[in-house]
PDB file of C-alpha atoms in Angstrom:
ATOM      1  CA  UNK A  23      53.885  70.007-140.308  1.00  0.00           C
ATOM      2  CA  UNK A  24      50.741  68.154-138.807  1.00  0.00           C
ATOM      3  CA  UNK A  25      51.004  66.044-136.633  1.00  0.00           C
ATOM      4  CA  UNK A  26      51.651  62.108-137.077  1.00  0.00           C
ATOM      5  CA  UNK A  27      49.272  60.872-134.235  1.00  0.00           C
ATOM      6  CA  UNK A  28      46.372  63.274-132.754  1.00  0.00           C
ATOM      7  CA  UNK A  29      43.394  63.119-129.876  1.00  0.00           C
ATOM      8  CA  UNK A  30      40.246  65.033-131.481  1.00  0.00           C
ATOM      9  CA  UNK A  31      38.614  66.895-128.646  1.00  0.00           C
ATOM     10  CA  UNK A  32      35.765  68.366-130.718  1.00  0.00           C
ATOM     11  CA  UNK A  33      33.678  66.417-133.694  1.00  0.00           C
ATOM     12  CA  UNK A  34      30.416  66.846-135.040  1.00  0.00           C
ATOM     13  CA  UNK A  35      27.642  64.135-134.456  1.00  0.00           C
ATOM     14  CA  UNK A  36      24.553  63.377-135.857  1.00  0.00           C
ATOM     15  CA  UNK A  37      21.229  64.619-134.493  1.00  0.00           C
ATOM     16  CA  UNK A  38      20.413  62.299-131.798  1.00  0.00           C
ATOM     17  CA  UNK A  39      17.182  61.678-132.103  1.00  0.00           C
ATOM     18  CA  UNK A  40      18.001  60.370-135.527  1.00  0.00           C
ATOM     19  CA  UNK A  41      20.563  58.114-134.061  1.00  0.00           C
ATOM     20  CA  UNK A  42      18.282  56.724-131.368  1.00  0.00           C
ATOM     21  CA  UNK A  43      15.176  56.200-134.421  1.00  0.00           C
ATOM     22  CA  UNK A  44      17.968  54.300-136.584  1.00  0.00           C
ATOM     23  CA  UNK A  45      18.886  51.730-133.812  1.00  0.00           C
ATOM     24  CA  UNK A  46      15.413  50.883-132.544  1.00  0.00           C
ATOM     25  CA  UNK A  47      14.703  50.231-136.285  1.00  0.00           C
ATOM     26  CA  UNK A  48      17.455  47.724-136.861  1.00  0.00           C
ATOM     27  CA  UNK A  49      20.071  47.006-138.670  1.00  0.00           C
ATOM     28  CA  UNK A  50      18.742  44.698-141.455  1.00  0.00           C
ATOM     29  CA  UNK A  51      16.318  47.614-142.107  1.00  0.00           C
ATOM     30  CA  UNK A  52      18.646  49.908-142.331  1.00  0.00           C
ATOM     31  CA  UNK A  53      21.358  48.557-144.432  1.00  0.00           C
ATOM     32  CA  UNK A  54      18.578  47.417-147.188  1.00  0.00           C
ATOM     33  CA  UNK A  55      17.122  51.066-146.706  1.00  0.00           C
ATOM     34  CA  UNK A  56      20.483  53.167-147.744  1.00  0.00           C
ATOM     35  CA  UNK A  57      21.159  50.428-150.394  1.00  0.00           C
ATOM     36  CA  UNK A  58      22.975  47.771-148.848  1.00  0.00           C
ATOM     37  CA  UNK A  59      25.441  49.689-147.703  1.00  0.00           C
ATOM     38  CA  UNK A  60      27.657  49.876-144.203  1.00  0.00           C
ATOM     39  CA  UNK A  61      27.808  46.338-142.880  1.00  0.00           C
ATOM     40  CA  UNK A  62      30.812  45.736-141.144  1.00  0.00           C
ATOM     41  CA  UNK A  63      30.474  42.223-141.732  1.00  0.00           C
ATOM     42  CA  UNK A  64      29.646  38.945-140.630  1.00  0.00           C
ATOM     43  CA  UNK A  65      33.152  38.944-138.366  1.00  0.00           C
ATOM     44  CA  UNK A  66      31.681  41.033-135.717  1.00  0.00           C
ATOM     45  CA  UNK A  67      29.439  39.760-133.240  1.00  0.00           C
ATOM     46  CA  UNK A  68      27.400  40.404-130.072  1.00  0.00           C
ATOM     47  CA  UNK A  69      28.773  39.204-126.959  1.00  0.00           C
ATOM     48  CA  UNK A  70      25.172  39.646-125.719  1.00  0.00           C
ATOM     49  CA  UNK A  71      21.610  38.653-127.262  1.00  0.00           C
ATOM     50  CA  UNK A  72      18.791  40.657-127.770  1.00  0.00           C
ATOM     51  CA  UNK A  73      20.437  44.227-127.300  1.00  0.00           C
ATOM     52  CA  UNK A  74      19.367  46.642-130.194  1.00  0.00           C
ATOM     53  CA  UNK A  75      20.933  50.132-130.388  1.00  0.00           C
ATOM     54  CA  UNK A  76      22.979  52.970-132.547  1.00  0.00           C
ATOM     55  CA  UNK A  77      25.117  55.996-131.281  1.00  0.00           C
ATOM     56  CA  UNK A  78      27.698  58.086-132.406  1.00  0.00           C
ATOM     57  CA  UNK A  79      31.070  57.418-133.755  1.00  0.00           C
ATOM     58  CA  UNK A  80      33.884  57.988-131.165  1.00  0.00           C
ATOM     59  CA  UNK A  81      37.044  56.413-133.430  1.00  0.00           C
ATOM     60  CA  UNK A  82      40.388  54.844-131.958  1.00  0.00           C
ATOM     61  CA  UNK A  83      43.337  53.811-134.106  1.00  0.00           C
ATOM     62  CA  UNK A  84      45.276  51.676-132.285  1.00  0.00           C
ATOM     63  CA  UNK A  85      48.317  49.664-132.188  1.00  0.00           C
ATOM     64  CA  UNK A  86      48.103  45.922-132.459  1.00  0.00           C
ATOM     65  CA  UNK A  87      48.179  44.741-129.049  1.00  0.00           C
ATOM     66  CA  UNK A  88      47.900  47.951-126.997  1.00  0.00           C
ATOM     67  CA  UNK A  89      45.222  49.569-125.667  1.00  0.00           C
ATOM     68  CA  UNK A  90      46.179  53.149-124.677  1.00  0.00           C
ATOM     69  CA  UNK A  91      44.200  54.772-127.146  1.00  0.00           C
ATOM     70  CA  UNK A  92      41.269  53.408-125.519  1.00  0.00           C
ATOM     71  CA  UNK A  93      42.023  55.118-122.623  1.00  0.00           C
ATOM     72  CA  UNK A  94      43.092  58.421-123.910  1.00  0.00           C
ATOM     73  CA  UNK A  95      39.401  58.222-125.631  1.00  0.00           C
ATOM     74  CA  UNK A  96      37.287  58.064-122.951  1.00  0.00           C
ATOM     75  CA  UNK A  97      38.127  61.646-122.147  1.00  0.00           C
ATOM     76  CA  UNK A  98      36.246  62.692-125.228  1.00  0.00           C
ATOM     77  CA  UNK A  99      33.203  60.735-125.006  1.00  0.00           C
ATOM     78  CA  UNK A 100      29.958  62.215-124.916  1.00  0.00           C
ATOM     79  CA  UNK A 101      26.547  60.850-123.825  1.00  0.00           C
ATOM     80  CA  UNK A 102      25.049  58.963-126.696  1.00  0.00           C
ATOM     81  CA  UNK A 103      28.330  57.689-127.941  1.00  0.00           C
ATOM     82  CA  UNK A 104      29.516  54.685-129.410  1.00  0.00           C
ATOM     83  CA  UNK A 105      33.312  53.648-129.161  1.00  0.00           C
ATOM     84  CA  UNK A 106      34.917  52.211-132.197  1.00  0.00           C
ATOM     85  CA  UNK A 107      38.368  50.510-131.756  1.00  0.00           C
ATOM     86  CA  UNK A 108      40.628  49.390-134.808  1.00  0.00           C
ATOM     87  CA  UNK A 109      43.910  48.122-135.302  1.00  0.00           C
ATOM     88  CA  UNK A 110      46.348  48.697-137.766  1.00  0.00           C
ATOM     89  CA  UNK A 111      47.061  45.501-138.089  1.00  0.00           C
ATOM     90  CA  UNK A 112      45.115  41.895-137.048  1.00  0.00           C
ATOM     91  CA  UNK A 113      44.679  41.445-133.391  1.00  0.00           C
ATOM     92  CA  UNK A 114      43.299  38.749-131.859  1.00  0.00           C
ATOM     93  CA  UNK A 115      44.126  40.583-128.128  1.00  0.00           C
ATOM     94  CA  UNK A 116      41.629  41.110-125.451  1.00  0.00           C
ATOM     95  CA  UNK A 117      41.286  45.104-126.077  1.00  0.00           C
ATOM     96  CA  UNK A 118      38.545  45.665-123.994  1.00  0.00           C
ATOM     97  CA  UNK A 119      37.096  44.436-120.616  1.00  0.00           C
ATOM     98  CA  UNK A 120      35.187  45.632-117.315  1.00  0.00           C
ATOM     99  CA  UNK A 121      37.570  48.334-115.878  1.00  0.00           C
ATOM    100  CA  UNK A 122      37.528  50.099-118.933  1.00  0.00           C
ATOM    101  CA  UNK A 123      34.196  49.496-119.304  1.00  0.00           C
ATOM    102  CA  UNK A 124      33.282  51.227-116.298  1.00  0.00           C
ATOM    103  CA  UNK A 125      35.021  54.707-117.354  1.00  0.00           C
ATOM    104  CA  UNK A 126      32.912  54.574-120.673  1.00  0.00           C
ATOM    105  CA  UNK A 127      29.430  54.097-119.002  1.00  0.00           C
ATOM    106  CA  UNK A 128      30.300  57.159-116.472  1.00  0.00           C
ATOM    107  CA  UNK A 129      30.049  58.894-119.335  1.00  0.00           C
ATOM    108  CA  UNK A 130      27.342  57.463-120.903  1.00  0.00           C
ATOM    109  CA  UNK A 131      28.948  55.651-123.749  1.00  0.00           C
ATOM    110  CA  UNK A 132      26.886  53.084-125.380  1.00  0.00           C
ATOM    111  CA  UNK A 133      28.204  50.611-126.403  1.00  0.00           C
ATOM    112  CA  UNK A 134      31.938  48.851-127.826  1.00  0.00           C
ATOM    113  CA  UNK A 135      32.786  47.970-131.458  1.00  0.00           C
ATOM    114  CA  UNK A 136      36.154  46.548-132.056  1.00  0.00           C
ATOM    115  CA  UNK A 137      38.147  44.082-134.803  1.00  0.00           C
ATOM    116  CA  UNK A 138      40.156  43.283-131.945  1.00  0.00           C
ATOM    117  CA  UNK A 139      38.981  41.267-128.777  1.00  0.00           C
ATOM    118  CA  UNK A 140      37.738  41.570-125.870  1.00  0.00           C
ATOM    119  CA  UNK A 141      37.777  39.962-122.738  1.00  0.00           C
ATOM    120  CA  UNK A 142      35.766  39.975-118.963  1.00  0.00           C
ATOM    121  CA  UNK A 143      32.960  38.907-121.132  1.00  0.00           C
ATOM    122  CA  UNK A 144      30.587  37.330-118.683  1.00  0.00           C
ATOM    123  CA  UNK A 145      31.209  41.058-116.035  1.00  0.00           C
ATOM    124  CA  UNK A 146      30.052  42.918-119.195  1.00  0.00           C
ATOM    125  CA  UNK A 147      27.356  41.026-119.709  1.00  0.00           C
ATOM    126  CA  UNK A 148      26.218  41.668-116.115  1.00  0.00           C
ATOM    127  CA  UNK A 149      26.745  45.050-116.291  1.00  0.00           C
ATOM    128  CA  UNK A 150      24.965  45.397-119.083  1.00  0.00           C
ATOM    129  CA  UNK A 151      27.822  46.964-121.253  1.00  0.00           C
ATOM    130  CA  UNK A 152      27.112  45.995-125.062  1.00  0.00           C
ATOM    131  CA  UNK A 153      29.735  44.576-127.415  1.00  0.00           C
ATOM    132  CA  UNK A 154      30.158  43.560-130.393  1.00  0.00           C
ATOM    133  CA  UNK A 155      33.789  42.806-131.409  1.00  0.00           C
ATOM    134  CA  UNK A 156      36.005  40.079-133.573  1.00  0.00           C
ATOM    135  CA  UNK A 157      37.261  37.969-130.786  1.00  0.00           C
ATOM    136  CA  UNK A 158      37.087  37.281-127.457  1.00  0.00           C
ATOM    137  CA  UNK A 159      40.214  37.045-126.163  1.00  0.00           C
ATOM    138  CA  UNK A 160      41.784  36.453-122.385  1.00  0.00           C
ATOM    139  CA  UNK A 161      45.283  37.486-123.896  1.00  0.00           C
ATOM    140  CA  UNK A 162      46.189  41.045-122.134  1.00  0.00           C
ATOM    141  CA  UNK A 163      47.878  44.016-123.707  1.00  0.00           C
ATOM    142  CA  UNK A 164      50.311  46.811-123.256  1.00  0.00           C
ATOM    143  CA  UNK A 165      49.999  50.217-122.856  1.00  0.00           C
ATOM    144  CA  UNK A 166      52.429  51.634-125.011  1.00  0.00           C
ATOM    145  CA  UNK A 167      51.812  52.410-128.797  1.00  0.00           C
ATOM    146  CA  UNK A 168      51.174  55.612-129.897  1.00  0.00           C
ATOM    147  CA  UNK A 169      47.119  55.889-131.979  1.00  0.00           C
ATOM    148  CA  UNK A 170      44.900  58.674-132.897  1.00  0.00           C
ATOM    149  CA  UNK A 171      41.669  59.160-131.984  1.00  0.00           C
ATOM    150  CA  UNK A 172      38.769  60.728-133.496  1.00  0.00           C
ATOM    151  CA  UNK A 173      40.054  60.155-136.987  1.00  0.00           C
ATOM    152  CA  UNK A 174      38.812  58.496-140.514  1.00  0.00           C
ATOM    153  CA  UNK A 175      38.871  54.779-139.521  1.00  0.00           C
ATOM    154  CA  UNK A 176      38.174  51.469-141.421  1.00  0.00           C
ATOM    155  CA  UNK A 177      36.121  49.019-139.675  1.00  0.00           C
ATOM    156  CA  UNK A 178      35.691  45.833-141.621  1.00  0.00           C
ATOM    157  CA  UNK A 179      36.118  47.369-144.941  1.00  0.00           C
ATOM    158  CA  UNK A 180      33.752  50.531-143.975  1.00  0.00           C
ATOM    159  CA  UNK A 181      34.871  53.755-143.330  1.00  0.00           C
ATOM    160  CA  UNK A 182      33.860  55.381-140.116  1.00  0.00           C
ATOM    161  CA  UNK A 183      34.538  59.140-139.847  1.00  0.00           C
ATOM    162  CA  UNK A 184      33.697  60.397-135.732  1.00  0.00           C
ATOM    163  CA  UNK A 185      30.184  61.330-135.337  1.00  0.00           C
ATOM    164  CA  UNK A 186      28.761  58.364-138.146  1.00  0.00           C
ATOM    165  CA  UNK A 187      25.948  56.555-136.835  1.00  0.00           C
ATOM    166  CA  UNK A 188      26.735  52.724-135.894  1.00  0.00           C
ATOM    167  CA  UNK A 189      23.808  50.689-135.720  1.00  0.00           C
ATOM    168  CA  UNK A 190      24.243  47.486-133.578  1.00  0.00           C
ATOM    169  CA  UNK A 191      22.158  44.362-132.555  1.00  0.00           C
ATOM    170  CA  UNK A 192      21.885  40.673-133.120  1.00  0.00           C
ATOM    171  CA  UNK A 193      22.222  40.398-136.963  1.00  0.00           C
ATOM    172  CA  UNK A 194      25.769  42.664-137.003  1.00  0.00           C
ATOM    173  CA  UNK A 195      27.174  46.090-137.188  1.00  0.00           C
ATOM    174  CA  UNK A 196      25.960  48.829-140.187  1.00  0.00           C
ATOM    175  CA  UNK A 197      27.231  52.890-140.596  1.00  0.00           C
ATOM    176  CA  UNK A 198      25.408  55.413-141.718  1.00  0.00           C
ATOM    177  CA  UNK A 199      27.700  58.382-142.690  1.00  0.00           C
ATOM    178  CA  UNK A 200      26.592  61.473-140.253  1.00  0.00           C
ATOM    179  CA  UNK A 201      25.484  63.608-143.252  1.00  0.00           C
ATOM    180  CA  UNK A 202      22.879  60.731-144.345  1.00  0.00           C
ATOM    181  CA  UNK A 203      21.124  60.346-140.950  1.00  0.00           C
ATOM    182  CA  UNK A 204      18.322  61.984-141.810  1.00  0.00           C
ATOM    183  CA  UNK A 205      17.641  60.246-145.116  1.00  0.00           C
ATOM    184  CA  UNK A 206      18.686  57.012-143.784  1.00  0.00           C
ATOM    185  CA  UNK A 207      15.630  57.237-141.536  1.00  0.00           C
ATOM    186  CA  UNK A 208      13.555  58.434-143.538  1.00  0.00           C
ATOM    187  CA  UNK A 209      14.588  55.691-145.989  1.00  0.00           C
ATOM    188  CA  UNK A 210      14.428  53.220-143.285  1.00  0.00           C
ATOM    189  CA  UNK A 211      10.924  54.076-141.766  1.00  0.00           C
ATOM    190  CA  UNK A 212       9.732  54.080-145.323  1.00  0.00           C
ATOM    191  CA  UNK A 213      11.110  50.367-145.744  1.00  0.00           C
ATOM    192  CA  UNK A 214       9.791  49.551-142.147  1.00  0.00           C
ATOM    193  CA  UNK A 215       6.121  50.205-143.223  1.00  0.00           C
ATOM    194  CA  UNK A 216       6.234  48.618-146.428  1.00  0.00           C
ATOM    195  CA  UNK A 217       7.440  45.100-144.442  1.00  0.00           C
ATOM    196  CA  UNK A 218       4.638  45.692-141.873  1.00  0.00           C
ATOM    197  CA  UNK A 219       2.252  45.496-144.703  1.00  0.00           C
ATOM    198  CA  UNK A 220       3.767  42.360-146.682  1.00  0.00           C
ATOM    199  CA  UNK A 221       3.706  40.407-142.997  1.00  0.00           C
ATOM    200  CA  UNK A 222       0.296  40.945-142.982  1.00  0.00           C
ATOM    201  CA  UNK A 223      -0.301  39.474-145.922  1.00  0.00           C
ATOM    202  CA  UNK A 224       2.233  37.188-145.760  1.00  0.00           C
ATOM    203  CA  UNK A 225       0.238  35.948-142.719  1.00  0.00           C
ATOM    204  CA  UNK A 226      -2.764  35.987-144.111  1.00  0.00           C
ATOM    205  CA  UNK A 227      -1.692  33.203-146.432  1.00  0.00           C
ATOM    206  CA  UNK A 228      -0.388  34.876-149.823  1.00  0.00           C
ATOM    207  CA  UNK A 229       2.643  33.513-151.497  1.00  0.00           C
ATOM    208  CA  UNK A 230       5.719  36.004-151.492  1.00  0.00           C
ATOM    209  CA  UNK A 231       6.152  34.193-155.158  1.00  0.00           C
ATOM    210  CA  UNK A 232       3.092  36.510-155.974  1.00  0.00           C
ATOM    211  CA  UNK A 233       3.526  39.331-153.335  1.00  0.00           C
ATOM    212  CA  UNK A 234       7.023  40.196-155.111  1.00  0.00           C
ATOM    213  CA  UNK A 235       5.733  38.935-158.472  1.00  0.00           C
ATOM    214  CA  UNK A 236       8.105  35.901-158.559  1.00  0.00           C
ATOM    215  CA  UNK A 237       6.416  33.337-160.675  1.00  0.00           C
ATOM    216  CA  UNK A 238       7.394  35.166-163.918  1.00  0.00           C
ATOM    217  CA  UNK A 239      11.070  35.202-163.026  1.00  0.00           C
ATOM    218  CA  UNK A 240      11.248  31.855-161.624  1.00  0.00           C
ATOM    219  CA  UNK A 241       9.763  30.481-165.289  1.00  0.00           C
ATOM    220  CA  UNK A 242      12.067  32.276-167.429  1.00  0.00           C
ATOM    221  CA  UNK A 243      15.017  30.750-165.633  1.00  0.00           C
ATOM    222  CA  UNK A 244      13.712  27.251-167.368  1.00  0.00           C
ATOM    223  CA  UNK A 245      11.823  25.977-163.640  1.00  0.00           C
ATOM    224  CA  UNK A 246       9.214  23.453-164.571  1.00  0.00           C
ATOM    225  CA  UNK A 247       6.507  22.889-161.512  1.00  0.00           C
ATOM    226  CA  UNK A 248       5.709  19.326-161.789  1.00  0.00           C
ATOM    227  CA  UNK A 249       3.987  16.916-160.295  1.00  0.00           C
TER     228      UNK A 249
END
């Protein structure tokens, strides 16, 4: 009989240097690039501006309310990680702050996702611990709830298996399964250059009516230019 809760000690992660090209490309590009796929959604924001990163998928399932898990998953971090807390049910609780912050970045944990909250938001800030959660909450917890880490979890509607690449920054929170990594950024870079060249010629002073060949489509929905 397996067992009901569990702690994952070992899981396979994606090539880092794939992870590290993903997040300095962004997460716009990215989720256009593997076909709109793996936003999170709009729910989950930066508790900081202008921090742009990705790493790999530590998971916590956790109680509603209780933070344990959290703790029982630092032990399993890795350099290069990213720590992704759920609940199993809505929580509006402060998951998260400096202490706990502290034990991730001795082991060189990236950054926090969470659709729970988080609090000590202005000492994470200065320590320069990145977030990006549903609420910010001052409301404590317990530690007393059984979870699992380092399982399949679902993080606002997307399902994040340990060792996924999250992708993090201003405009949200995107996934790219582990096994995709290496299309993903090849998809990505692809996408990346394309853009370069339309700016240019965006700035230049052509129309993106004609760059994307617009005008046609715009006319058969019945738009008369007038005037």
């Amino acid at each position: 009989m397996s067992a009901r809760y569990v702690v994952v000690r070992t899981i396979e992660r994606a090539d880092r240097s794939s992870v590290d090209a993903l997040g300095a490309l962004g997460t716009a590009t990215v989720h256009e690039a593997i076909g709109r796929r793996g936003f999170a959604g709009p729910q989950l924001r930066p508790i900081q501006q202008g921090t742009r990163l990705a790493g790999t998928a530590v998971t916590v399932s956790s109680h509603p309310g209780d933070n344990l898990m959290i703790h029982a998953a630092v032990e399993v971090c890795q350099e290069g990680d990213l720590l992704v807390v759920t609940s199993t049910a809505p929580s509006t609780h402060g998951v998260f702050g400096e202490l706990l912050a502290s034990s991730l970045m001795a082991r060189g944990v990236r950054a926090l996702v969470t659709d729970a909250g988080v609090r000590d938001t202005a000492e994470l800030r200065e320590m320069g611990f990145a977030v990006w959660s549903q609420y910010v909450s001052c409301q404590g917890t317990v530690k007393a709830s059984p979870g699992s880490v380092n399982v399949p979890v679902v993080l606002g509607g997307v399902v994040v298996s340990p060792g996924d690449v999250v992708c993090a920054d201003d405009d949200g929170v995107v996934v790219v399964a582990r096994d995709e990594a290496a299309w993903a950024l090849e998809r990505s870079r692809e996408r990346a250059a394309k853009e370069d060249g339309t700016r240019g010629r965006l700035a230049a002073g052509e129309l993106g009516v004609d760059i994307y060949g617009l005008r046609a489509t715009v006319e058969a929905l019945g738009v008369e230019y007038v005037g």
